[in-house]
mmCIF file of C-alpha atoms in Angstrom:
data_model
loop_
_atom_site.group_PDB
_atom_site.id
_atom_site.type_symbol
_atom_site.label_atom_id
_atom_site.label_comp_id
_atom_site.label_asym_id
_atom_site.label_seq_id
_atom_site.Cartn_x
_atom_site.Cartn_y
_atom_site.Cartn_z
ATOM 1 C CA UNK A 399 -8.452 5.602 -13.064
ATOM 2 C CA UNK A 400 -11.303 6.885 -14.877
ATOM 3 C CA UNK A 401 -14.909 6.347 -13.847
ATOM 4 C CA UNK A 402 -15.708 3.987 -16.855
ATOM 5 C CA UNK A 403 -12.725 1.749 -16.093
ATOM 6 C CA UNK A 404 -13.712 -1.199 -13.919
ATOM 7 C CA UNK A 405 -11.500 -1.452 -10.924
ATOM 8 C CA UNK A 406 -10.128 -5.036 -10.054
ATOM 9 C CA UNK A 407 -11.585 -6.175 -6.456
ATOM 10 C CA UNK A 408 -9.142 -8.007 -4.135
ATOM 11 C CA UNK A 409 -11.243 -11.130 -4.371
ATOM 12 C CA UNK A 410 -10.932 -10.997 -8.204
ATOM 13 C CA UNK A 411 -7.082 -10.648 -8.196
ATOM 14 C CA UNK A 412 -5.035 -13.502 -9.501
ATOM 15 C CA UNK A 413 -3.365 -15.567 -6.538
ATOM 16 C CA UNK A 414 -0.121 -14.766 -8.133
ATOM 17 C CA UNK A 415 -0.601 -11.060 -7.475
ATOM 18 C CA UNK A 416 -1.161 -11.576 -3.824
ATOM 19 C CA UNK A 417 1.693 -13.984 -3.620
ATOM 20 C CA UNK A 418 4.081 -11.455 -5.369
ATOM 21 C CA UNK A 419 2.970 -8.609 -3.171
ATOM 22 C CA UNK A 420 3.661 -10.756 -0.121
ATOM 23 C CA UNK A 421 7.059 -11.857 -1.428
ATOM 24 C CA UNK A 422 8.145 -8.282 -2.555
ATOM 25 C CA UNK A 423 7.060 -6.869 1.119
ATOM 26 C CA UNK A 424 9.606 -9.222 2.594
ATOM 27 C CA UNK A 425 12.357 -9.498 -0.075
ATOM 28 C CA UNK A 426 12.418 -6.021 -2.103
ATOM 29 C CA UNK A 427 13.954 -3.190 -0.020
ATOM 30 C CA UNK A 428 11.785 -0.014 -0.315
ATOM 31 C CA UNK A 429 8.883 -2.007 -1.743
ATOM 32 C CA UNK A 430 6.813 -1.605 1.484
ATOM 33 C CA UNK A 431 7.304 2.060 1.515
ATOM 34 C CA UNK A 432 5.636 2.145 -1.986
ATOM 35 C CA UNK A 433 3.040 -0.541 -1.766
ATOM 36 C CA UNK A 434 1.516 0.333 1.672
ATOM 37 C CA UNK A 435 0.276 3.704 0.641
ATOM 38 C CA UNK A 436 -0.933 2.421 -2.537
ATOM 39 C CA UNK A 437 -2.988 -0.480 -0.897
ATOM 40 C CA UNK A 438 -4.448 2.092 1.595
ATOM 41 C CA UNK A 439 -5.464 4.542 -1.420
ATOM 42 C CA UNK A 440 -7.200 1.570 -3.234
ATOM 43 C CA UNK A 441 -8.980 0.490 0.037
ATOM 44 C CA UNK A 442 -10.444 4.024 0.745
ATOM 45 C CA UNK A 443 -11.423 4.444 -2.887
ATOM 46 C CA UNK A 444 -13.134 1.149 -2.935
ATOM 47 C CA UNK A 445 -14.783 1.948 0.334
ATOM 48 C CA UNK A 446 -16.082 5.385 -0.823
ATOM 49 C CA UNK A 447 -17.365 3.863 -3.961
ATOM 50 C CA UNK A 448 -19.103 0.931 -2.137
ATOM 51 C CA UNK A 449 -21.097 3.510 -0.270
ATOM 52 C CA UNK A 450 -21.970 5.265 -3.379
ATOM 53 C CA UNK A 451 -20.217 8.404 -2.709
ATOM 54 C CA UNK A 452 -18.504 10.823 -5.030
ATOM 55 C CA UNK A 453 -15.247 12.343 -4.340
ATOM 56 C CA UNK A 454 -17.195 15.706 -4.196
ATOM 57 C CA UNK A 455 -19.536 14.066 -1.410
ATOM 58 C CA UNK A 456 -16.556 13.107 0.683
ATOM 59 C CA UNK A 457 -14.913 16.413 0.191
ATOM 60 C CA UNK A 458 -18.032 18.404 1.133
ATOM 61 C CA UNK A 459 -18.391 16.293 4.520
ATOM 62 C CA UNK A 460 -14.751 17.089 5.179
ATOM 63 C CA UNK A 461 -15.042 20.733 4.087
ATOM 64 C CA UNK A 462 -12.228 20.357 1.942
ATOM 65 C CA UNK A 463 -11.774 20.767 -1.867
ATOM 66 C CA UNK A 464 -12.425 17.681 -4.092
ATOM 67 C CA UNK A 465 -8.738 17.890 -5.417
ATOM 68 C CA UNK A 466 -7.644 17.146 -1.814
ATOM 69 C CA UNK A 467 -9.718 14.169 -1.734
ATOM 70 C CA UNK A 468 -8.352 12.911 -5.111
ATOM 71 C CA UNK A 469 -4.925 13.639 -3.873
ATOM 72 C CA UNK A 470 -5.595 11.317 -0.959
ATOM 73 C CA UNK A 471 -6.932 8.567 -2.893
ATOM 74 C CA UNK A 472 -3.912 8.713 -5.110
ATOM 75 C CA UNK A 473 -1.162 8.927 -2.531
ATOM 76 C CA UNK A 474 -2.153 9.019 1.080
ATOM 77 C CA UNK A 475 1.599 9.320 2.159
ATOM 78 C CA UNK A 476 1.573 12.887 0.624
ATOM 79 C CA UNK A 477 -1.295 14.310 2.865
ATOM 80 C CA UNK A 478 -1.581 14.680 6.672
ATOM 81 C CA UNK A 479 -2.468 11.471 8.659
ATOM 82 C CA UNK A 480 -5.227 13.505 10.284
ATOM 83 C CA UNK A 481 -6.857 14.069 6.781
ATOM 84 C CA UNK A 482 -6.528 10.287 6.082
ATOM 85 C CA UNK A 483 -8.450 9.711 9.574
ATOM 86 C CA UNK A 484 -11.040 12.276 8.619
ATOM 87 C CA UNK A 485 -11.455 10.684 5.214
ATOM 88 C CA UNK A 486 -12.012 7.179 6.926
ATOM 89 C CA UNK A 487 -14.568 8.596 9.602
ATOM 90 C CA UNK A 488 -16.915 10.184 6.587
ATOM 91 C CA UNK A 489 -16.924 6.603 5.269
ATOM 92 C CA UNK A 490 -17.706 5.016 8.695
ATOM 93 C CA UNK A 491 -14.392 3.241 8.705
ATOM 94 C CA UNK A 492 -11.773 3.022 11.442
ATOM 95 C CA UNK A 493 -8.012 2.768 10.674
ATOM 96 C CA UNK A 494 -6.160 -0.107 12.637
ATOM 97 C CA UNK A 495 -2.677 -1.130 12.886
ATOM 98 C CA UNK A 496 -2.013 -4.581 11.733
ATOM 99 C CA UNK A 497 1.360 -6.551 11.724
ATOM 100 C CA UNK A 498 3.315 -6.642 8.465
ATOM 101 C CA UNK A 499 5.940 -9.105 7.570
ATOM 102 C CA UNK A 500 9.554 -8.237 9.198
ATOM 103 C CA UNK A 501 11.453 -6.447 6.552
ATOM 104 C CA UNK A 502 14.735 -6.518 8.625
ATOM 105 C CA UNK A 503 14.312 -2.941 9.229
ATOM 106 C CA UNK A 504 15.888 -1.498 12.428
ATOM 107 C CA UNK A 505 13.540 -0.368 15.052
ATOM 108 C CA UNK A 506 13.050 3.596 15.262
ATOM 109 C CA UNK A 507 13.008 5.733 18.350
ATOM 110 C CA UNK A 508 9.981 7.778 18.768
ATOM 111 C CA UNK A 509 9.726 11.421 17.333
ATOM 112 C CA UNK A 510 11.755 14.164 18.796
ATOM 113 C CA UNK A 511 10.400 17.790 18.931
ATOM 114 C CA UNK A 512 11.984 19.387 15.706
ATOM 115 C CA UNK A 513 13.770 16.377 14.549
ATOM 116 C CA UNK A 514 13.493 13.367 12.359
ATOM 117 C CA UNK A 515 12.898 9.943 13.526
ATOM 118 C CA UNK A 516 16.076 7.980 13.483
ATOM 119 C CA UNK A 517 16.975 4.337 13.420
ATOM 120 C CA UNK A 518 18.562 2.952 16.653
#
């Protein structure tokens, strides 16, 4: 999104969009895996802009390249979780776990050294 493009804020989004997202989170396989990183990216970028910070200012505070901040804002699932936490700290934010609708996914066991997380 260019700097000249006005972003739609959550309070300005039509009700049907929130309803559709909630529906798709529960009923569309794979939607949560796509939507949740996008929602996080939008929230982080909105918070940065609300504080009047440029991507470069955040990058400087994190001691990283501006391109890494842009990548994080595009798709936080492609960067390390530690970098997402560092970004949020620069903005004075704290990430919290929130409950999401049950999508009927099987529970997963904890990570094993050197192996992927597998469903029970």
